[in-house]
CSV table of C-alpha atoms in Angstrom, one decimal:
chain,number,residue,atom,x,y,z
A,1,MET,CA,-27.6,-10.6,-4.2
A,2,ALA,CA,-26.7,-7.0,-5.1
A,3,TRP,CA,-23.1,-6.1,-5.4
A,4,ALA,CA,-23.5,-3.4,-2.8
A,5,THR,CA,-24.8,-6.0,-0.4
A,6,LEU,CA,-21.8,-8.3,-1.2
A,7,TRP,CA,-19.4,-5.5,-0.2
A,8,ALA,CA,-21.4,-4.9,2.9
A,9,LEU,CA,-20.9,-8.5,3.8
A,10,ALA,CA,-17.2,-8.6,2.8
A,11,VAL,CA,-15.8,-7.7,6.2
A,12,ALA,CA,-12.4,-8.5,7.6
A,13,THR,CA,-11.0,-9.8,10.8
A,14,PRO,CA,-7.4,-10.8,11.8
A,15,TYR,CA,-6.7,-14.5,12.1
A,16,ALA,CA,-5.9,-15.4,15.7
A,17,GLN,CA,-2.2,-15.8,14.8
A,18,ALA,CA,-0.3,-14.9,11.7
A,19,ALA,CA,2.5,-17.2,10.6
A,20,ALA,CA,5.7,-15.8,11.9
A,21,ASP,CA,7.6,-16.2,8.6
A,22,ASN,CA,5.0,-14.0,6.9
A,23,VAL,CA,6.2,-11.0,8.8
A,24,ALA,CA,9.3,-9.7,7.1
A,25,GLY,CA,11.3,-6.8,8.7
A,26,SER,CA,13.6,-6.7,5.7
A,27,HIS,CA,12.6,-8.1,2.3
A,28,ALA,CA,16.2,-8.6,1.4
A,29,GLY,CA,16.3,-11.4,3.9
A,30,VAL,CA,12.9,-12.9,3.2
A,31,THR,CA,12.8,-16.7,3.1
A,32,LEU,CA,11.5,-18.8,0.2
A,33,ASP,CA,8.1,-20.2,0.9
A,34,PRO,CA,8.3,-23.9,1.9
A,35,ALA,CA,6.1,-24.8,-1.1
A,36,CYS,CA,8.8,-23.5,-3.4
A,37,LYS,CA,11.6,-25.6,-2.1
A,38,GLY,CA,12.3,-28.8,-4.0
A,39,THR,CA,9.3,-30.1,-5.9
A,40,PRO,CA,6.8,-27.2,-6.2
A,41,GLY,CA,4.0,-27.7,-3.7
A,42,LYS,CA,0.6,-26.0,-3.0
A,43,VAL,CA,0.8,-22.4,-1.8
A,44,GLU,CA,-1.7,-21.4,0.9
A,45,SER,CA,-0.7,-18.6,3.2
A,46,ALA,CA,-2.4,-15.8,5.1
A,47,GLY,CA,-0.6,-13.3,7.4
A,48,PHE,CA,0.8,-9.9,7.9
A,49,VAL,CA,3.8,-8.7,6.0
A,50,HIS,CA,5.9,-5.6,7.1
A,51,ILE,CA,5.3,-3.1,4.2
A,52,GLY,CA,5.8,0.6,4.4
A,53,GLY,CA,6.6,0.6,8.1
A,54,ILE,CA,3.4,-1.2,9.1
A,55,GLU,CA,2.0,-4.7,9.1
A,56,GLN,CA,-0.3,-5.3,6.1
A,57,TRP,CA,-2.5,-8.3,5.4
A,58,VAL,CA,-1.5,-10.5,2.4
A,59,THR,CA,-3.0,-13.9,1.3
A,60,ALA,CA,-1.6,-16.2,-1.4
A,61,LYS,CA,-3.2,-19.3,-2.8
A,62,GLY,CA,-2.1,-21.5,-5.7
A,63,ASP,CA,-2.1,-25.2,-6.6
A,64,SER,CA,1.6,-25.1,-7.3
A,65,CYS,CA,4.5,-22.7,-6.5
A,66,ALA,CA,5.5,-23.2,-10.2
A,67,ASN,CA,2.6,-21.0,-11.1
A,68,PRO,CA,3.1,-17.3,-11.8
A,69,VAL,CA,1.9,-14.8,-9.2
A,70,ILE,CA,-1.0,-12.4,-9.7
A,71,LEU,CA,-1.0,-9.4,-7.4
A,72,PHE,CA,-4.5,-8.1,-7.1
A,73,ILE,CA,-4.9,-4.3,-6.4
A,74,SER,CA,-8.5,-4.0,-5.4
A,75,GLY,CA,-10.9,-1.1,-5.6
A,76,GLY,CA,-12.5,1.3,-3.2
A,77,PRO,CA,-10.1,2.3,-1.7
A,78,GLY,CA,-11.2,0.4,1.4
A,79,ASN,CA,-12.8,-2.6,-0.4
A,80,PRO,CA,-10.3,-5.4,-0.3
A,81,LEU,CA,-11.1,-8.5,-2.3
A,82,SER,CA,-9.7,-10.9,0.3
A,83,PRO,CA,-13.1,-11.8,1.7
A,84,LEU,CA,-14.5,-12.8,-1.7
A,85,SER,CA,-11.4,-14.1,-3.3
A,86,ASP,CA,-12.1,-17.8,-2.9
A,87,SER,CA,-15.6,-17.6,-4.3
A,88,MET,CA,-14.7,-15.3,-7.2
A,89,TYR,CA,-11.2,-16.4,-8.1
A,90,GLY,CA,-10.8,-19.8,-6.4
A,91,SER,CA,-10.5,-21.7,-9.7
A,92,TRP,CA,-7.7,-19.5,-10.9
A,93,SER,CA,-5.4,-21.3,-8.4
A,94,ARG,CA,-4.9,-24.0,-11.0
A,95,ASP,CA,-2.8,-21.7,-13.2
A,96,PHE,CA,-1.7,-18.8,-10.8
A,97,ILE,CA,-0.8,-18.0,-7.3
A,98,VAL,CA,-3.6,-15.5,-6.4
A,99,VAL,CA,-2.4,-12.8,-4.1
A,100,GLN,CA,-4.8,-10.5,-2.3
A,101,TRP,CA,-3.7,-7.4,-0.4
A,102,ASP,CA,-5.6,-5.4,2.1
A,103,GLN,CA,-4.1,-2.0,1.4
A,104,ARG,CA,-3.1,0.6,4.0
A,105,GLY,CA,-6.2,1.9,5.7
A,106,ALA,CA,-8.5,-1.0,4.7
A,107,GLY,CA,-9.7,-4.4,5.9
A,108,MET,CA,-7.4,-6.5,7.9
A,109,THR,CA,-4.6,-4.0,7.6
A,110,TYR,CA,-6.8,-1.2,9.1
A,111,GLY,CA,-7.6,-3.5,12.1
A,112,ARG,CA,-4.0,-4.4,12.7
A,113,SER,CA,-2.3,-1.1,11.8
A,114,PRO,CA,-4.9,1.7,12.3
A,115,PRO,CA,-3.8,5.1,11.0
A,116,ALA,CA,-2.6,7.7,13.4
A,117,GLU,CA,-4.7,10.7,14.2
A,118,GLY,CA,-4.7,13.0,11.2
A,119,GLU,CA,-2.8,10.5,9.0
A,120,THR,CA,-3.8,10.7,5.4
A,121,LEU,CA,-3.4,8.4,2.4
A,122,THR,CA,-1.6,9.4,-0.8
A,123,ILE,CA,-1.4,7.7,-4.1
A,124,GLU,CA,2.4,7.9,-4.0
A,125,ARG,CA,2.7,6.3,-0.5
A,126,MET,CA,0.3,3.4,-1.5
A,127,ALA,CA,2.1,2.9,-4.8
A,128,LYS,CA,5.3,2.5,-2.8
A,129,ASP,CA,3.6,0.0,-0.5
A,130,GLY,CA,2.4,-2.0,-3.6
A,131,ASN,CA,5.8,-2.1,-5.2
A,132,GLU,CA,7.4,-3.1,-1.9
A,133,LEU,CA,4.9,-6.0,-1.7
A,134,ALA,CA,5.5,-7.0,-5.3
A,135,ASP,CA,9.3,-7.1,-4.6
A,136,TYR,CA,8.5,-9.2,-1.5
A,137,LEU,CA,6.5,-11.7,-3.6
A,138,THR,CA,9.2,-12.2,-6.1
A,139,LYS,CA,11.5,-13.3,-3.3
A,140,ARG,CA,8.9,-15.2,-1.3
A,141,TYR,CA,7.9,-17.3,-4.3
A,142,GLY,CA,11.1,-17.3,-6.3
A,143,LYS,CA,9.9,-15.3,-9.3
A,144,ARG,CA,11.6,-12.8,-11.6
A,145,LYS,CA,8.4,-10.7,-11.8
A,146,VAL,CA,4.7,-10.8,-10.9
A,147,ILE,CA,1.5,-10.1,-12.9
A,148,LEU,CA,-0.1,-6.8,-11.9
A,149,TRP,CA,-4.0,-6.6,-11.9
A,150,GLY,CA,-5.9,-3.5,-10.9
A,151,SER,CA,-9.6,-2.6,-10.8
A,152,SER,CA,-11.3,0.8,-10.3
A,153,TRP,CA,-9.3,2.6,-7.6
A,154,GLY,CA,-6.9,-0.3,-8.0
A,155,SER,CA,-6.5,0.6,-11.6
A,156,ILE,CA,-5.1,4.1,-10.6
A,157,LEU,CA,-2.8,2.6,-8.1
A,158,GLY,CA,-1.8,-0.2,-10.4
A,159,VAL,CA,-0.7,2.2,-13.2
A,160,TYR,CA,1.3,4.3,-10.7
A,161,MET,CA,3.1,1.0,-9.6
A,162,ALA,CA,3.7,-0.1,-13.2
A,163,LYS,CA,5.2,3.3,-14.2
A,164,THR,CA,7.5,3.6,-11.2
A,165,ARG,CA,8.8,-0.1,-11.0
A,166,PRO,CA,8.3,-1.7,-14.4
A,167,ASP,CA,11.0,-4.2,-13.7
A,168,LEU,CA,8.7,-5.9,-11.2
A,169,PHE,CA,5.9,-6.8,-13.6
A,170,TYR,CA,5.3,-9.1,-16.6
A,171,ALA,CA,2.2,-7.2,-17.6
A,172,TYR,CA,-0.5,-4.8,-16.3
A,173,VAL,CA,-4.2,-5.9,-16.6
A,174,GLY,CA,-6.7,-3.2,-15.8
A,175,THR,CA,-10.5,-3.5,-15.3
A,176,SER,CA,-12.9,-0.6,-14.9
A,177,GLN,CA,-9.9,1.6,-15.7
A,178,VAL,CA,-10.0,5.1,-14.2
A,179,VAL,CA,-7.8,7.5,-16.1
A,180,ASP,CA,-8.0,11.1,-15.0
A,181,GLU,CA,-10.1,13.6,-13.1
A,182,PRO,CA,-12.1,15.7,-13.7
A,183,VAL,CA,-12.5,14.3,-17.2
A,184,THR,CA,-13.8,10.9,-16.0
A,185,GLN,CA,-16.2,12.4,-13.5
A,186,ALA,CA,-17.5,14.9,-16.0
A,187,GLU,CA,-18.2,12.3,-18.7
A,188,SER,CA,-19.8,10.0,-16.1
A,189,TYR,CA,-22.1,12.8,-14.9
A,190,LYS,CA,-23.2,13.8,-18.5
A,191,LYS,CA,-24.0,10.2,-19.4
A,192,LEU,CA,-25.9,9.6,-16.2
A,193,LEU,CA,-27.9,12.9,-16.6
A,194,ALA,CA,-28.8,11.9,-20.2
A,195,LEU,CA,-30.1,8.5,-19.0
A,196,ALA,CA,-32.2,10.1,-16.2
A,197,GLU,CA,-33.6,12.6,-18.6
A,198,ALA,CA,-34.5,9.9,-21.2
A,199,ALA,CA,-36.3,7.9,-18.4
A,200,ASN,CA,-38.0,11.1,-17.0
A,201,ASP,CA,-36.5,10.0,-13.7
A,202,ARG,CA,-37.4,13.0,-11.6
A,203,ALA,CA,-36.0,11.7,-8.3
A,204,SER,CA,-32.6,11.0,-9.9
A,205,LEU,CA,-32.6,14.3,-11.8
A,206,ASP,CA,-33.3,16.2,-8.6
A,207,VAL,CA,-30.3,14.6,-7.0
A,208,LEU,CA,-28.0,15.2,-10.0
A,209,LYS,CA,-29.0,18.8,-10.3
A,210,GLN,CA,-28.6,19.3,-6.6
A,211,VAL,CA,-25.0,18.0,-6.6
A,212,GLY,CA,-24.3,19.8,-9.9
A,213,MET,CA,-21.6,19.2,-12.5
A,214,PRO,CA,-18.3,17.9,-11.0
A,215,PRO,CA,-15.8,18.5,-9.6
A,216,TRP,CA,-17.6,18.4,-6.2
A,217,THR,CA,-16.5,19.9,-2.9
A,218,ASP,CA,-19.0,18.0,-0.8
A,219,PRO,CA,-17.9,14.4,-0.1
A,220,ARG,CA,-21.5,13.3,0.0
A,221,SER,CA,-22.0,14.1,-3.6
A,222,PHE,CA,-19.9,11.2,-4.8
A,223,GLY,CA,-22.0,8.7,-2.8
A,224,LYS,CA,-25.3,10.2,-4.0
A,225,VAL,CA,-24.3,9.9,-7.6
A,226,ARG,CA,-22.8,6.4,-7.1
A,227,ARG,CA,-26.1,5.1,-5.8
A,228,ILE,CA,-27.8,6.3,-9.0
A,229,ILE,CA,-25.1,4.8,-11.1
A,230,ARG,CA,-25.7,1.4,-9.5
A,231,VAL,CA,-29.5,1.6,-10.3
A,232,TYR,CA,-28.9,2.4,-14.0
A,233,GLU,CA,-26.1,-0.1,-14.4
A,234,SER,CA,-28.3,-2.9,-12.9
A,235,LYS,CA,-30.9,-2.4,-15.7
A,236,VAL,CA,-28.5,-3.4,-18.5
A,237,THR,CA,-25.9,-5.7,-16.8
A,238,THR,CA,-25.8,-9.2,-15.6
A,239,PRO,CA,-25.9,-9.4,-11.8
A,240,PRO,CA,-23.0,-11.0,-9.9
A,241,PRO,CA,-23.6,-14.7,-8.9
A,242,ALA,CA,-25.3,-15.4,-5.6
A,243,SER,CA,-22.4,-17.7,-4.8
A,244,TRP,CA,-20.0,-14.8,-4.3
A,245,LYS,CA,-19.9,-14.6,-0.6
A,246,PRO,CA,-17.2,-13.7,1.9
A,247,ALA,CA,-15.2,-16.5,3.6
A,248,PRO,CA,-16.4,-17.2,7.2
A,249,GLU,CA,-13.2,-15.8,8.8
A,250,TYR,CA,-14.1,-12.4,7.5
A,251,THR,CA,-17.5,-12.1,9.0
A,252,THR,CA,-17.1,-11.7,12.8
A,253,PRO,CA,-18.5,-8.7,14.7
A,254,LYS,CA,-15.0,-7.3,15.3
A,255,ALA,CA,-14.4,-7.7,11.5
A,256,THR,CA,-17.5,-5.7,10.7
A,257,GLU,CA,-16.4,-2.8,12.8
A,258,ASP,CA,-12.8,-2.9,11.4
A,259,TYR,CA,-14.0,-3.1,7.8
A,260,THR,CA,-16.6,-0.3,8.2
A,261,ASN,CA,-14.1,2.0,9.9
A,262,GLY,CA,-11.5,1.3,7.2
A,263,GLU,CA,-14.0,1.8,4.4
A,264,ASP,CA,-15.1,5.2,5.9
A,265,TYR,CA,-11.5,6.3,6.5
A,266,SER,CA,-10.4,5.3,2.9
A,267,PHE,CA,-13.4,6.9,1.3
A,268,ILE,CA,-12.8,10.3,3.0
A,269,ASN,CA,-9.2,10.1,1.9
A,270,PHE,CA,-10.3,9.2,-1.6
A,271,VAL,CA,-12.7,12.0,-2.2
A,272,GLY,CA,-11.5,14.5,0.4
A,273,MET,CA,-13.6,16.7,2.6
A,274,HIS,CA,-13.6,19.5,0.0
A,275,GLY,CA,-13.0,17.6,-3.2
A,276,ASP,CA,-9.3,17.5,-2.5
A,277,GLY,CA,-8.7,13.8,-1.9
A,278,MET,CA,-6.6,11.3,-3.8
A,279,LEU,CA,-9.2,11.2,-6.7
A,280,ALA,CA,-8.6,14.8,-7.4
A,281,HIS,CA,-4.9,14.1,-8.0
A,282,ALA,CA,-5.4,11.0,-10.2
A,283,ASN,CA,-4.1,11.7,-13.7
A,284,LEU,CA,-2.6,8.8,-15.4
A,285,ARG,CA,-1.9,10.7,-18.6
A,286,ALA,CA,0.5,12.9,-16.6
A,287,LEU,CA,2.6,9.8,-16.0
A,288,GLY,CA,3.0,9.3,-19.7
A,289,THR,CA,1.5,6.7,-22.0
A,290,ASP,CA,4.6,4.7,-22.7
A,291,PHE,CA,4.7,1.3,-20.9
A,292,ALA,CA,7.7,-1.0,-20.6
A,293,MET,CA,5.3,-4.0,-20.2
A,294,PRO,CA,2.3,-5.4,-22.1
A,295,VAL,CA,-1.0,-3.7,-21.1
A,296,PHE,CA,-4.5,-5.2,-21.3
A,297,LEU,CA,-7.7,-3.3,-20.5
A,298,ILE,CA,-11.1,-5.1,-19.8
A,299,GLU,CA,-14.0,-2.7,-19.7
A,300,GLY,CA,-17.8,-2.9,-19.1
A,301,LYS,CA,-19.7,-1.3,-21.9
A,302,HIS,CA,-22.2,0.2,-19.4
A,303,ASP,CA,-19.6,1.5,-16.9
A,304,LEU,CA,-21.1,4.8,-15.7
A,305,LEU,CA,-18.5,5.5,-13.0
A,306,ALA,CA,-15.5,5.2,-15.3
A,307,PRO,CA,-16.9,5.4,-18.8
A,308,PRO,CA,-15.1,3.1,-21.2
A,309,GLU,CA,-14.9,5.9,-23.8
A,310,VAL,CA,-12.4,7.6,-21.5
A,311,ALA,CA,-10.4,4.4,-21.0
A,312,ARG,CA,-10.5,3.8,-24.8
A,313,ARG,CA,-8.9,7.1,-25.6
A,314,TYR,CA,-6.2,6.4,-23.0
A,315,TYR,CA,-5.7,2.9,-24.4
A,316,ASP,CA,-5.4,4.2,-28.0
A,317,ASP,CA,-2.5,6.5,-26.9
A,318,ILE,CA,-0.7,3.7,-25.0
A,319,LYS,CA,2.6,2.5,-26.4
A,320,ALA,CA,3.6,-0.9,-25.0
A,321,PRO,CA,5.3,-4.1,-26.2
A,322,LYS,CA,1.9,-5.6,-26.6
A,323,LYS,CA,-1.6,-4.4,-25.7
A,324,GLY,CA,-5.2,-5.6,-25.8
A,325,TRP,CA,-8.7,-4.2,-25.4
A,326,VAL,CA,-11.9,-6.1,-24.3
A,327,LEU,CA,-15.3,-4.4,-24.1
A,328,LEU,CA,-18.0,-6.5,-22.4
A,329,GLU,CA,-21.6,-6.1,-23.6
A,330,HIS,CA,-23.4,-7.0,-20.3
A,331,SER,CA,-21.0,-5.4,-17.7
A,332,GLY,CA,-20.7,-2.1,-15.9
A,333,HIS,CA,-18.3,-0.9,-13.3
A,334,ASP,CA,-18.6,-3.6,-10.7
A,335,PRO,CA,-17.5,-7.1,-11.6
A,336,ASN,CA,-19.9,-9.9,-12.7
A,337,GLN,CA,-19.1,-13.3,-14.1
A,338,ASP,CA,-18.6,-11.9,-17.6
A,339,VAL,CA,-15.8,-9.8,-16.2
A,340,ILE,CA,-14.2,-12.7,-14.3
A,341,ASP,CA,-14.3,-14.9,-17.4
A,342,ALA,CA,-12.8,-12.2,-19.7
A,343,GLU,CA,-10.0,-11.5,-17.2
A,344,TYR,CA,-9.2,-15.2,-17.0
A,345,LYS,CA,-9.2,-15.6,-20.7
A,346,VAL,CA,-6.8,-12.7,-21.2
A,347,LEU,CA,-4.5,-13.9,-18.4
A,348,ARG,CA,-4.5,-17.5,-19.7
A,349,GLU,CA,-4.0,-16.7,-23.4
A,350,GLN,CA,-2.1,-13.4,-23.4
A,351,VAL,CA,-0.3,-13.0,-20.1
A,352,LEU,CA,0.6,-16.6,-19.0
A,353,PRO,CA,3.0,-17.1,-22.0
A,354,LEU,CA,4.9,-14.0,-21.1
A,355,THR,CA,5.8,-15.5,-17.7
A,356,ARG,CA,7.5,-18.4,-19.5
A,357,GLU,CA,9.7,-16.2,-21.7
A,358,LYS,CA,13.4,-16.1,-20.9
């Protein structure tokens, strides 16, 4: 099954009732999860947490509360990983408490807390949401810090979070790392144009020449180029497993509508109606390249949306207590099993020991 189809299926719907103790009006008074009291037990929760003035959907699964917490910052924006988490990351529960978050304007959160008329998303507001959630998780599961994981759009948001609240995180792990615009888009466009020319792909060349060199002022341009990227990446990467499917509770008709509306809303806020969305303001270098925590980047060699060459230059300039770089031969921008395996290896071998240090 194609990754685009997987995301089309990955729809969200609210549970009939969220656990009352998952809604926290004040994180200062949040109660410890029952699984963390006494002998550590199994963590399995799904509900709405009061973050940034609205209720936002958070799930947490782990075989033991003694495990460290991984906070997933998923991509899109508007494409939460909650629906696919069990099939993609279910086995990680042996070593970690896997936390998925439907960000403001996406998935379950969009359905429960739809944005007001004219309300827009900003990187700064969403980074505050993420750090507020990370702080909540430390209290809910009795941790000093959590592990921060970000992919694609989530890699922008993750770095903003890491730079503003380094005290909350053991390490930052980035996948399909986006660095800065318009540098990333320009390099992406040049690589894609060269591939289309080498293949004498007239249809793709016509589209690329019609949209022109970025930055773009038409929001449709991003989608047109993204479709071509998926075609070319699929020629040289391993497809995601057919077993990656959304959990049943995320596939109702109401869920489809909420997910689609959230995805559309988030996309427009991301690219902007005139090229002036959140993406245009994403510049991680402007935040500085010094990190107070270890940093690990895992990149697909054939990523045409966020070329690894851009991420590598950023990585080379990073100063951190520890850092690591992984380049995957058969991967692109979207995750496949190679990406999942590499992430897990880094987390197990490099990050897990950090959570045990005093």
